Coordinates of C-alpha atoms in Angstrom, one line a residue:
Chain A
X13 CA 156.4 22.3 256.7
X14 CA 153.5 21.6 259.1
X15 CA 152.2 18.3 260.1
X16 CA 148.7 17.4 258.7
X17 CA 145.8 17.0 261.1
X18 CA 144.3 13.6 261.4
X19 CA 140.8 12.3 262.0
X20 CA 140.6 10.3 265.3
X21 CA 137.6 8.5 266.9
X22 CA 137.5 9.0 270.6
X23 CA 135.3 7.3 273.2
X24 CA 135.0 8.2 276.8
X25 CA 134.3 5.6 279.5
X26 CA 132.6 5.9 282.9
X27 CA 133.4 9.2 284.7
X28 CA 135.1 10.6 281.6
X29 CA 131.9 10.3 279.7
X30 CA 130.1 12.4 282.4
X31 CA 132.9 15.0 282.5
X32 CA 133.1 15.3 278.7
X33 CA 129.3 15.2 278.4
X34 CA 129.3 12.7 275.5
X35 CA 130.3 9.1 275.0
X36 CA 132.1 9.6 271.7
X37 CA 133.5 12.3 269.5
X38 CA 135.4 12.4 266.2
X39 CA 138.2 15.0 266.3
X40 CA 140.7 16.5 263.8
X41 CA 143.9 16.6 265.8
X42 CA 147.7 17.3 265.4
X43 CA 148.4 15.3 268.6
X44 CA 151.2 12.8 268.2
X45 CA 150.4 10.7 271.3
X46 CA 147.4 9.7 273.4
X47 CA 148.7 11.9 276.2
X48 CA 148.9 15.0 273.9
X49 CA 145.4 14.1 272.6
X50 CA 144.0 13.9 276.1
X51 CA 145.5 17.4 277.0
X52 CA 143.9 18.7 273.8
X53 CA 140.6 17.3 274.7
X54 CA 140.9 18.8 278.2
X55 CA 141.1 22.2 276.7
X56 CA 138.1 21.5 274.4
X57 CA 136.0 20.0 277.3
X58 CA 136.9 22.2 280.4
X59 CA 135.0 19.8 282.7
X60 CA 137.3 16.9 281.7
X61 CA 139.5 17.2 284.8
X62 CA 140.3 13.6 285.5
X63 CA 144.1 13.3 286.0
X64 CA 145.8 11.8 283.0
X65 CA 148.2 9.9 285.3
X66 CA 145.4 7.6 286.5
X67 CA 144.0 6.8 283.0
X68 CA 144.3 3.8 280.8
X69 CA 144.1 4.2 277.1
X70 CA 143.0 1.7 274.4
X71 CA 144.3 2.2 270.9
X72 CA 142.4 0.2 268.3
X73 CA 141.0 -2.2 270.9
X74 CA 144.3 -2.8 272.7
X75 CA 145.5 -1.2 275.9
X76 CA 148.5 1.0 275.1
X77 CA 150.8 3.4 276.8
X78 CA 149.8 7.1 276.9
X79 CA 153.0 7.8 274.9
X80 CA 151.9 5.5 272.0
X81 CA 152.0 7.3 268.6
X82 CA 148.6 8.0 266.9
X83 CA 147.8 7.5 263.2
X84 CA 144.9 8.7 261.1
X85 CA 141.7 6.8 261.7
X86 CA 142.8 5.4 265.1
X87 CA 140.0 4.4 267.5
X88 CA 140.9 5.6 271.0
X89 CA 139.1 4.9 274.3
X90 CA 140.0 6.6 277.5
X91 CA 139.3 4.4 280.5
X92 CA 139.5 5.5 284.2
X93 CA 139.7 3.0 287.1
X94 CA 136.3 1.6 287.9
X95 CA 135.7 -0.3 291.2
X96 CA 131.9 -0.2 292.0
X97 CA 130.0 -3.3 292.8
Chain B
X3 CA 113.9 -19.7 322.3
X4 CA 114.0 -23.4 321.2
X5 CA 112.7 -26.4 323.1
X6 CA 112.3 -30.1 322.6
X7 CA 109.4 -31.9 324.3
X8 CA 108.0 -35.4 324.5
X9 CA 104.6 -34.1 325.7
X10 CA 101.8 -32.8 323.4
X11 CA 102.3 -29.2 322.2
X12 CA 99.8 -26.7 323.7
X13 CA 99.5 -23.8 321.2
X14 CA 97.4 -21.6 323.5
X15 CA 100.1 -21.7 326.2
X16 CA 102.8 -20.9 323.7
X17 CA 100.9 -17.9 322.3
X18 CA 100.6 -16.5 325.8
X19 CA 104.3 -16.7 326.2
X20 CA 104.8 -14.4 323.1
X21 CA 102.3 -11.8 324.3
X22 CA 104.0 -8.3 324.3
X23 CA 102.4 -4.8 324.2
X24 CA 104.8 -3.7 321.4
X25 CA 104.1 -6.8 319.2
X26 CA 101.5 -5.9 316.6
X27 CA 101.8 -9.3 314.9
X28 CA 102.0 -12.9 316.0
X29 CA 102.9 -15.2 313.1
X30 CA 102.4 -18.9 313.8
X31 CA 103.4 -22.0 311.8
X32 CA 102.2 -25.5 313.0
X33 CA 103.7 -28.6 311.4
X34 CA 101.2 -31.5 311.8
X35 CA 101.4 -35.2 311.2
X36 CA 99.5 -36.0 308.0
X37 CA 98.0 -39.4 307.0
X38 CA 100.0 -39.8 303.8
X39 CA 103.6 -39.5 302.5
X40 CA 104.6 -39.8 298.9
X41 CA 101.4 -41.7 298.0
X42 CA 101.5 -44.1 300.9
X43 CA 99.0 -43.9 303.8
X44 CA 100.6 -43.1 307.2
X45 CA 99.0 -44.3 310.5
X46 CA 101.4 -42.5 313.0
X47 CA 104.9 -41.0 313.2
X48 CA 107.7 -41.5 315.7
X49 CA 110.3 -38.7 316.0
X50 CA 113.7 -39.3 317.4
X51 CA 116.2 -36.5 318.1
X52 CA 119.9 -36.5 318.6
X53 CA 119.1 -34.6 321.7
X54 CA 121.9 -32.3 322.7
X55 CA 122.8 -31.5 319.1
X56 CA 119.2 -30.8 318.2
X57 CA 118.9 -28.4 321.1
X58 CA 122.1 -26.6 320.1
X59 CA 121.2 -26.4 316.4
X60 CA 117.7 -25.3 317.2
X61 CA 118.9 -22.5 319.4
X62 CA 121.4 -21.4 316.7
X63 CA 118.6 -21.3 314.1
X64 CA 116.4 -19.2 316.3
X65 CA 119.2 -16.8 317.3
X66 CA 120.2 -16.5 313.6
X67 CA 116.6 -15.7 312.6
X68 CA 116.3 -13.0 315.4
X69 CA 119.6 -11.6 314.3
X70 CA 118.6 -11.3 310.6
X71 CA 115.0 -10.2 311.3
X72 CA 115.5 -7.4 313.7
X73 CA 112.7 -7.0 316.1
X74 CA 111.5 -10.6 315.9
X75 CA 111.0 -12.7 319.0
X76 CA 111.0 -16.4 318.1
X77 CA 109.6 -19.3 320.1
X78 CA 110.0 -22.8 318.6
X79 CA 109.1 -26.2 320.0
X80 CA 109.7 -29.5 318.4
X81 CA 108.1 -32.8 319.5
X82 CA 109.8 -36.1 320.0
X83 CA 108.2 -39.6 320.5
X84 CA 105.1 -41.1 319.0
X85 CA 102.6 -38.8 317.4
X86 CA 99.1 -39.6 316.0
X87 CA 97.6 -38.1 312.8
X88 CA 96.8 -34.4 313.3
X89 CA 99.1 -33.8 316.3
X90 CA 101.5 -30.9 316.2
X91 CA 105.1 -32.0 315.5
X92 CA 106.7 -28.5 315.4
X93 CA 105.3 -25.1 316.5
X94 CA 106.9 -21.8 315.6
X95 CA 105.7 -18.4 316.8
X96 CA 107.1 -15.0 316.0
X97 CA 106.2 -11.9 317.8
X98 CA 107.1 -8.7 315.9
X99 CA 105.9 -5.1 315.5
X100 CA 104.9 -5.7 311.9
X101 CA 103.7 -8.7 309.8
X102 CA 106.5 -8.6 307.2
X103 CA 109.1 -9.4 309.9
X104 CA 106.9 -12.1 311.3
X105 CA 106.3 -14.0 308.1
X106 CA 109.9 -13.8 307.0
X107 CA 111.3 -15.0 310.3
X108 CA 108.8 -17.8 310.6
X109 CA 109.5 -19.0 307.1
X110 CA 113.3 -18.8 307.8
X111 CA 113.1 -20.9 310.9
X112 CA 111.0 -23.7 309.4
X113 CA 113.1 -23.9 306.3
X114 CA 116.4 -24.0 308.3
X115 CA 114.9 -26.6 310.8
X116 CA 114.0 -28.9 307.9
X117 CA 117.6 -28.6 306.5
X118 CA 119.7 -28.7 309.7
X119 CA 117.9 -30.2 312.7
X120 CA 119.2 -33.6 313.5
X121 CA 115.8 -35.2 314.0
X122 CA 114.6 -38.4 312.2
X123 CA 111.1 -39.7 311.8
X124 CA 109.8 -43.2 311.5
X125 CA 106.6 -43.7 309.4
X126 CA 104.2 -46.4 310.6
X127 CA 101.9 -47.5 307.8
X128 CA 98.4 -49.0 308.4
X129 CA 99.6 -52.4 307.1
X130 CA 102.0 -52.6 310.0
X131 CA 105.2 -51.8 308.0
X132 CA 107.4 -48.9 309.1
X133 CA 110.5 -47.0 307.8
X134 CA 112.8 -44.2 308.9
X135 CA 112.8 -41.2 306.7
X136 CA 114.9 -38.1 307.0
X137 CA 113.0 -34.9 308.0
X138 CA 115.1 -32.8 305.6
X139 CA 113.7 -31.5 302.4
X140 CA 114.0 -34.1 299.6
X141 CA 117.4 -33.8 298.1
X142 CA 117.2 -31.8 294.9
X143 CA 119.3 -33.0 292.0
X144 CA 119.6 -36.6 293.3
X145 CA 115.9 -37.3 293.7
X146 CA 114.4 -39.4 291.0
X147 CA 112.2 -37.4 288.7
X148 CA 113.8 -34.1 289.7
X149 CA 113.7 -31.8 286.7
X150 CA 115.3 -28.7 288.3
X151 CA 118.0 -28.5 285.7
X152 CA 116.3 -30.2 282.8
X153 CA 116.2 -27.2 280.6
X154 CA 120.0 -26.6 280.8
X155 CA 120.9 -30.3 280.8
X156 CA 119.1 -30.4 277.4
X157 CA 121.8 -28.1 276.0
X158 CA 124.4 -30.2 274.1
X159 CA 127.1 -27.9 275.7
X160 CA 126.0 -29.0 279.2
X161 CA 124.3 -32.4 279.2
X162 CA 124.3 -34.8 282.2
X163 CA 128.1 -34.8 282.3
X164 CA 128.3 -31.0 282.5
X165 CA 125.6 -31.0 285.2
X166 CA 127.7 -33.4 287.2
X167 CA 130.7 -31.1 286.9
X168 CA 128.6 -28.1 288.1
X169 CA 127.4 -30.2 291.1
X170 CA 131.0 -31.0 292.0
X171 CA 132.2 -27.4 291.6
X172 CA 133.2 -25.0 294.3
X173 CA 132.8 -21.2 293.6
X174 CA 133.7 -18.3 295.9
X175 CA 131.8 -15.0 295.7
X176 CA 133.5 -12.0 297.3
X177 CA 131.0 -9.2 297.9
X178 CA 127.2 -9.5 298.0
X179 CA 126.2 -6.2 296.6
X180 CA 124.7 -5.4 293.2
X181 CA 127.1 -7.7 291.4
X182 CA 127.2 -10.6 293.9
X183 CA 123.5 -11.0 294.4
X184 CA 122.5 -11.8 290.8
X185 CA 125.7 -13.7 290.3
X186 CA 125.0 -15.9 293.3
X187 CA 121.3 -16.5 292.3
X188 CA 122.3 -17.7 288.8
X189 CA 125.2 -19.8 290.1
X190 CA 122.9 -21.5 292.7
X191 CA 120.3 -21.9 290.0
X192 CA 122.8 -23.6 287.7
X193 CA 123.4 -26.3 290.4
X194 CA 126.9 -25.3 291.6
X195 CA 127.6 -27.8 294.4
X196 CA 129.2 -25.5 296.9
X197 CA 129.0 -21.7 297.0
X198 CA 131.0 -19.7 299.6
X199 CA 129.8 -16.2 300.3
X200 CA 132.1 -13.5 301.7
X201 CA 130.8 -10.1 302.9
X202 CA 131.1 -8.3 306.2
X203 CA 128.2 -5.9 305.5
X204 CA 124.7 -5.6 306.7
X205 CA 121.5 -5.2 304.6
X206 CA 120.5 -1.6 304.2
X207 CA 117.3 -0.2 302.7
X208 CA 119.2 1.6 300.0
X209 CA 120.6 -1.9 298.9
X210 CA 117.2 -3.3 298.0
X211 CA 116.8 -1.7 294.6
X212 CA 119.6 -3.9 293.0
X213 CA 120.8 -6.4 295.7
X214 CA 118.0 -8.8 294.7
X215 CA 118.7 -11.5 297.3
X216 CA 117.4 -9.2 300.1
X217 CA 114.0 -8.1 301.3
X218 CA 112.8 -5.5 303.7
X219 CA 112.6 -8.2 306.4
X220 CA 116.4 -8.6 306.4
X221 CA 117.3 -4.9 306.9
X222 CA 120.0 -4.6 309.6
X223 CA 121.0 -8.3 309.5
X224 CA 124.3 -9.7 308.1
X225 CA 124.2 -9.9 304.3
X226 CA 125.8 -13.4 304.0
X227 CA 123.3 -14.9 306.5
X228 CA 120.3 -13.6 304.6
X229 CA 121.8 -14.5 301.3
X230 CA 122.6 -18.0 302.3
X231 CA 119.1 -18.6 303.6
X232 CA 117.6 -17.3 300.4
X233 CA 119.9 -19.4 298.2
X234 CA 119.2 -22.5 300.2
X235 CA 115.5 -22.1 299.4
X236 CA 116.4 -21.7 295.7
X237 CA 118.9 -24.6 295.6
X238 CA 118.3 -27.0 298.4
X239 CA 120.6 -29.7 297.0
X240 CA 123.6 -27.3 297.1
X241 CA 125.9 -26.4 299.9
X242 CA 126.1 -22.7 300.8
X243 CA 128.8 -21.5 303.2
X244 CA 128.7 -18.0 304.7
X245 CA 131.7 -16.0 305.9
X246 CA 130.4 -12.9 307.7
X247 CA 133.5 -10.7 307.4
X248 CA 135.6 -8.9 304.9
X249 CA 138.2 -10.5 302.6
X250 CA 141.7 -9.5 304.0
X251 CA 145.3 -10.3 303.1
X252 CA 145.2 -12.6 306.2
X253 CA 142.3 -14.8 305.0
X254 CA 142.4 -14.5 301.2
X255 CA 144.5 -17.6 300.5
X256 CA 142.5 -19.7 302.9
X257 CA 139.2 -18.7 301.3
X258 CA 140.5 -19.1 297.7
X259 CA 142.3 -22.4 298.3
X260 CA 140.4 -25.4 296.8
X261 CA 137.9 -23.2 294.8
X262 CA 137.3 -23.9 291.1
X263 CA 136.4 -20.4 290.3
X264 CA 136.4 -17.1 292.2
X265 CA 134.1 -14.1 291.5
X266 CA 135.2 -10.6 292.5
X267 CA 132.0 -8.7 293.2
X268 CA 133.7 -6.3 295.6
X269 CA 133.6 -2.5 295.3
X270 CA 137.1 -1.3 296.0
X271 CA 140.6 -1.8 294.5
X272 CA 142.2 -2.7 297.9
X273 CA 140.0 -5.9 298.0
X274 CA 140.4 -6.5 294.3
X275 CA 144.2 -6.6 294.4
X276 CA 144.3 -8.9 297.5
X277 CA 141.8 -11.3 295.9
X278 CA 143.5 -11.2 292.5
X279 CA 147.0 -11.9 294.0
X280 CA 145.6 -14.9 296.0
X281 CA 143.9 -16.3 292.9
X282 CA 147.0 -15.9 290.8
X283 CA 149.3 -17.5 293.4
X284 CA 147.0 -20.5 293.8
X285 CA 146.1 -20.8 290.1
X286 CA 142.4 -20.3 290.6
X287 CA 140.6 -18.4 287.7
X288 CA 139.1 -15.1 288.7
X289 CA 136.1 -13.4 287.1
X290 CA 136.1 -9.7 288.0
X291 CA 133.5 -7.0 287.3
X292 CA 133.2 -3.4 288.3
X293 CA 130.5 -0.8 287.6
X294 CA 130.3 3.0 287.4
X295 CA 126.8 4.4 286.9
X296 CA 125.6 3.0 283.5
X297 CA 128.9 1.3 282.6
X298 CA 130.9 -1.7 283.7
X299 CA 134.0 -3.8 283.0
X300 CA 134.3 -7.6 282.9
X301 CA 137.7 -9.4 283.1
X302 CA 138.7 -13.0 283.5
X303 CA 142.2 -13.4 285.0
X304 CA 144.0 -16.8 284.7
X305 CA 147.5 -17.7 285.8
X306 CA 149.7 -18.3 282.9
X307 CA 147.7 -16.2 280.5
X308 CA 149.6 -13.0 281.3
X309 CA 148.0 -9.6 281.4
X310 CA 147.2 -9.6 285.2
X311 CA 145.7 -6.7 287.2
X312 CA 149.2 -5.4 287.9
X313 CA 150.1 -5.4 284.2
X314 CA 147.0 -3.2 283.7
X315 CA 147.7 -0.8 286.6
X316 CA 151.5 -1.1 287.0
X317 CA 152.8 0.4 290.2
X318 CA 149.5 2.1 291.1
X319 CA 148.6 1.9 294.8
X320 CA 145.1 0.6 295.4
X321 CA 144.3 3.6 297.6
X322 CA 145.0 6.0 294.7
X323 CA 142.8 4.0 292.3
X324 CA 140.1 3.8 294.9
X325 CA 140.2 7.6 295.4
X326 CA 139.7 8.0 291.7
X327 CA 137.3 5.2 291.0
X328 CA 135.6 4.1 294.2
X329 CA 131.8 4.0 294.2
X330 CA 130.9 3.7 297.8
X331 CA 127.6 5.5 298.0
X332 CA 128.0 6.7 294.4
X333 CA 125.1 6.8 291.9
X334 CA 124.4 3.5 290.2
X335 CA 122.0 2.2 287.5
X336 CA 120.5 -0.9 289.0
X337 CA 120.4 -3.0 285.8
X338 CA 124.0 -2.2 285.1
X339 CA 125.2 -4.2 288.2
X340 CA 122.6 -6.8 287.4
X341 CA 123.8 -7.4 283.8
X342 CA 127.5 -7.4 284.9
X343 CA 126.8 -9.8 287.8
X344 CA 124.9 -12.2 285.5
X345 CA 127.8 -12.0 283.0
X346 CA 130.2 -13.0 285.8
X347 CA 128.0 -16.0 286.6
X348 CA 128.0 -17.0 282.9
X349 CA 131.8 -16.8 282.7
X350 CA 132.1 -18.8 285.9
X351 CA 129.7 -21.6 284.7
X352 CA 131.6 -21.7 281.4
X353 CA 135.0 -22.0 283.2
X354 CA 133.6 -25.0 285.3
X355 CA 132.3 -26.6 282.1
X356 CA 135.4 -25.9 280.1
X357 CA 133.3 -24.0 277.5
X358 CA 134.8 -21.2 275.4
X359 CA 134.6 -18.0 277.5
X360 CA 135.9 -14.5 277.3
X361 CA 139.1 -14.4 275.3
X362 CA 142.2 -14.5 277.5
X363 CA 143.4 -11.0 278.5
X364 CA 140.2 -9.4 277.4
X365 CA 138.5 -6.5 279.1
X366 CA 134.9 -6.1 278.1
X367 CA 133.5 -2.6 278.4
X368 CA 129.7 -2.7 278.7
X369 CA 127.6 0.4 278.4
X370 CA 123.9 0.1 279.4
X371 CA 123.2 3.7 278.3
X372 CA 123.9 3.4 274.6
X373 CA 123.7 -0.4 274.6
X374 CA 127.3 -1.0 273.3
X375 CA 130.0 -3.4 274.2
X376 CA 133.7 -3.2 273.4
X377 CA 136.4 -5.8 273.8
X378 CA 139.9 -4.5 274.6
X379 CA 143.0 -6.7 274.8
X380 CA 144.9 -6.3 278.1
X381 CA 148.7 -5.7 277.9
X382 CA 151.3 -8.3 279.0
X383 CA 154.2 -6.8 280.8
X384 CA 157.4 -8.9 280.6
X385 CA 158.7 -7.1 283.6
X386 CA 155.5 -7.5 285.7
X387 CA 156.7 -8.2 289.3
X388 CA 153.6 -10.3 289.9
X389 CA 152.6 -12.5 287.0
X390 CA 155.9 -12.5 285.2
X391 CA 157.7 -13.6 288.4
X392 CA 155.2 -16.5 288.8
X393 CA 155.9 -17.5 285.3
X394 CA 159.7 -17.4 286.0
X395 CA 159.2 -19.7 289.0
X396 CA 157.2 -22.1 286.8
X397 CA 160.0 -22.1 284.2
X398 CA 162.6 -22.7 286.9
X399 CA 160.6 -25.6 288.2
X400 CA 160.2 -27.1 284.7
X401 CA 164.0 -26.8 284.2
X402 CA 164.5 -28.8 287.4
X403 CA 161.9 -31.4 286.2
X404 CA 163.7 -31.7 282.9
X405 CA 166.8 -33.0 284.7
X406 CA 164.8 -35.8 286.4
X407 CA 161.7 -37.2 284.7
X408 CA 160.3 -38.7 287.9
X409 CA 160.7 -35.6 290.0
X410 CA 157.3 -34.1 289.6
X411 CA 154.0 -35.8 290.3
X412 CA 150.4 -34.6 289.5
X413 CA 148.0 -34.4 292.4
X414 CA 145.7 -36.9 290.6
X415 CA 148.5 -39.5 290.6
X416 CA 149.5 -39.3 294.3
X417 CA 147.0 -42.0 295.4
X418 CA 148.7 -44.4 293.0
X419 CA 151.8 -44.2 295.2
X420 CA 149.9 -46.3 297.8
X421 CA 148.4 -45.7 301.2
X422 CA 151.8 -45.1 302.9
X423 CA 152.5 -42.1 300.7
X424 CA 152.4 -38.8 302.6
X425 CA 151.9 -35.3 301.2
X426 CA 153.9 -32.7 303.2
X427 CA 153.3 -28.9 302.7
X428 CA 156.5 -26.9 303.1
X429 CA 155.8 -23.8 305.2
X430 CA 157.6 -20.5 305.1
X431 CA 157.7 -17.9 307.9
X432 CA 154.4 -16.0 308.0
X433 CA 152.3 -18.9 306.7
X434 CA 149.0 -19.2 308.5
X435 CA 149.3 -22.6 310.1
X436 CA 145.8 -22.6 311.5
X437 CA 144.3 -22.5 308.0
X438 CA 142.3 -25.6 307.0
X439 CA 144.4 -28.1 305.2
X440 CA 147.6 -27.1 307.0
X441 CA 147.7 -30.1 309.3
X442 CA 150.7 -31.9 307.8
X443 CA 153.4 -29.2 307.4
X444 CA 157.1 -29.0 307.8
X445 CA 159.1 -25.8 307.7
X446 CA 161.0 -25.6 304.5
X447 CA 164.3 -25.1 306.3
X448 CA 164.0 -28.2 308.5
X449 CA 166.2 -30.5 306.4
X450 CA 166.8 -33.1 309.2
X451 CA 163.0 -33.7 309.6
X452 CA 162.5 -34.0 305.8
X453 CA 165.4 -36.6 305.6
X454 CA 163.7 -38.5 308.4
X455 CA 160.3 -38.5 306.6
X456 CA 161.9 -39.4 303.3
X457 CA 163.5 -42.5 304.9
X458 CA 160.0 -43.7 305.9
X459 CA 158.6 -44.3 302.4
X460 CA 156.9 -42.5 299.6
X461 CA 156.9 -38.7 300.3
X462 CA 155.4 -35.9 298.2
X463 CA 156.5 -32.4 298.9
X464 CA 154.3 -29.4 298.1
X465 CA 154.8 -25.7 298.5
X466 CA 153.2 -22.5 297.5
X467 CA 154.6 -22.0 294.0
X468 CA 156.1 -25.5 293.4
X469 CA 159.7 -24.3 293.0
X470 CA 161.0 -24.8 296.6
X471 CA 159.4 -28.3 296.8
X472 CA 160.9 -29.3 293.5
X473 CA 164.3 -28.0 294.5
X474 CA 164.2 -29.8 297.9
X475 CA 162.9 -33.1 296.3
X476 CA 165.7 -32.8 293.7
X477 CA 168.2 -32.5 296.5
X478 CA 166.9 -35.4 298.5
X479 CA 166.7 -37.6 295.4
X480 CA 170.3 -36.8 294.6
X481 CA 171.1 -38.0 298.2
X482 CA 169.7 -41.3 297.2
X483 CA 166.1 -40.9 298.5
X484 CA 164.4 -41.9 295.3
X485 CA 160.9 -42.1 296.9
X486 CA 160.7 -38.3 297.3
X487 CA 158.7 -36.5 294.7
X488 CA 157.4 -32.9 294.4
X489 CA 153.8 -31.9 293.6
X490 CA 153.6 -30.3 290.2
X491 CA 152.1 -26.8 290.0
X492 CA 152.6 -25.6 293.6
X493 CA 149.9 -25.5 296.3
X494 CA 147.1 -26.1 296.1
X495 CA 145.8 -27.6 293.0
X496 CA 142.3 -28.5 294.1
X497 CA 143.3 -32.1 294.5
X498 CA 145.8 -31.4 297.2
X499 CA 143.2 -30.0 299.5
X500 CA 141.5 -33.3 299.8
X501 CA 144.7 -35.1 300.7
X502 CA 145.4 -32.7 303.5
X503 CA 141.9 -32.5 304.8

């Protein structure tokens, strides 16, 4: 038995938006965690090279761990450190 | 050069002194005695200077102007004694290569003289009456009929009471770049009583597109000096202090102590963590913004709310985050820093007024490219070594207080103990004893000295986090010294600063 794919809404913030070339995308994914989803997105967007270790992820408008499990319909934002002023 | 003279000013002679082959512009301002003041006729004026101080302050203003306006040579002469109508009271000449520098430097000198020079004038009226008037610009918000803030005072959320709170407030702005400039303008405009500006940088041409406090005339000069001069023009009734240097671990607490709100307008994580930690330790709310190209983040950090900067980036060294996210010289959309800086000012004003602001533990993501905003809730980490530890200290203090109802005292109640009450700050190794407000200190380990002081009458102990002072006060009280109390909340609630000053 294989796991069903789920529809997820992904937004990219700041440098990630530039690397991905878009600010949001809806994906069908088998990824179980935010970390796995990011790896999947990296293969889909080869320019998305920002290291996962330095990312924060927001899951349905709350910061979460990269290991947090994903469910169908989740809204996910990947957020890099931003310091400009 | 600055001079005081009791003889009539000779403009022709002064112009000759500024002649130089490389000076393509000579900009002159003459302040003359006029025959009326605030609707009353004036027959003559008498100027009296606090001589030595006036010379020193005048020299300082001229030097400051030449420093900000690179390439300007300034000559300024102020009269003293009795002057008739039409006589020159002050003469300012600026020799420079180009007119922009000349006009800007000349304007700067006269505005600063009016604010700072210790010179008074006595008006003699034709009817024989006379009165001393201050030469400074008429005080803004206190002057009768001043409607500077009328439009915001008309807001029911502000009103005269709110305006008075703004006038009594102290706000620190760290970083005078794209965020700090608009934030400072709106804070000055709102009537904040005392703004302190911190930045070690100089004005560069590439700043001008978004750092809206600066003009071409200030390129090369220190940012804080140019910004302070500009803000004083905007808000003459307010006090503006300038710290021409970077925020460091060594000066952060001194700069943050006694502030009502702090704005982080810096551009690197190293500064952000140092400032955040000082604000958290001293219990001062911090409004932080950061920008990358078209997008920015806005956060308000408050002690006790949880979800601090370390909860957000646990264990991440600032250098690593800076390497990944730093913007120094990076592309930036001007309006993005403008919008985020103004949002910081709005949050700061609301914090002063006690109005509802950004929800606690909220990061606001602002995108100026697609016009969207997103609110995200920050995590609270129960094992956070920074904010959770402070909360533990607070809980331990409360536990001590629960055993003795009279142990803790609020800063506001200290004066009720009478004039003989003393507030003593307990120092720890490494504390900066030269910092302002550190006059009355005793090392926390010097029990003999503390017992001596306790025997002398009402004594209030204060310390950084409030736990050590509570523990020591508890011990001395148990020894029978019932007049010893501990200041609630650690140092320094804003009130403590005024006791120590």
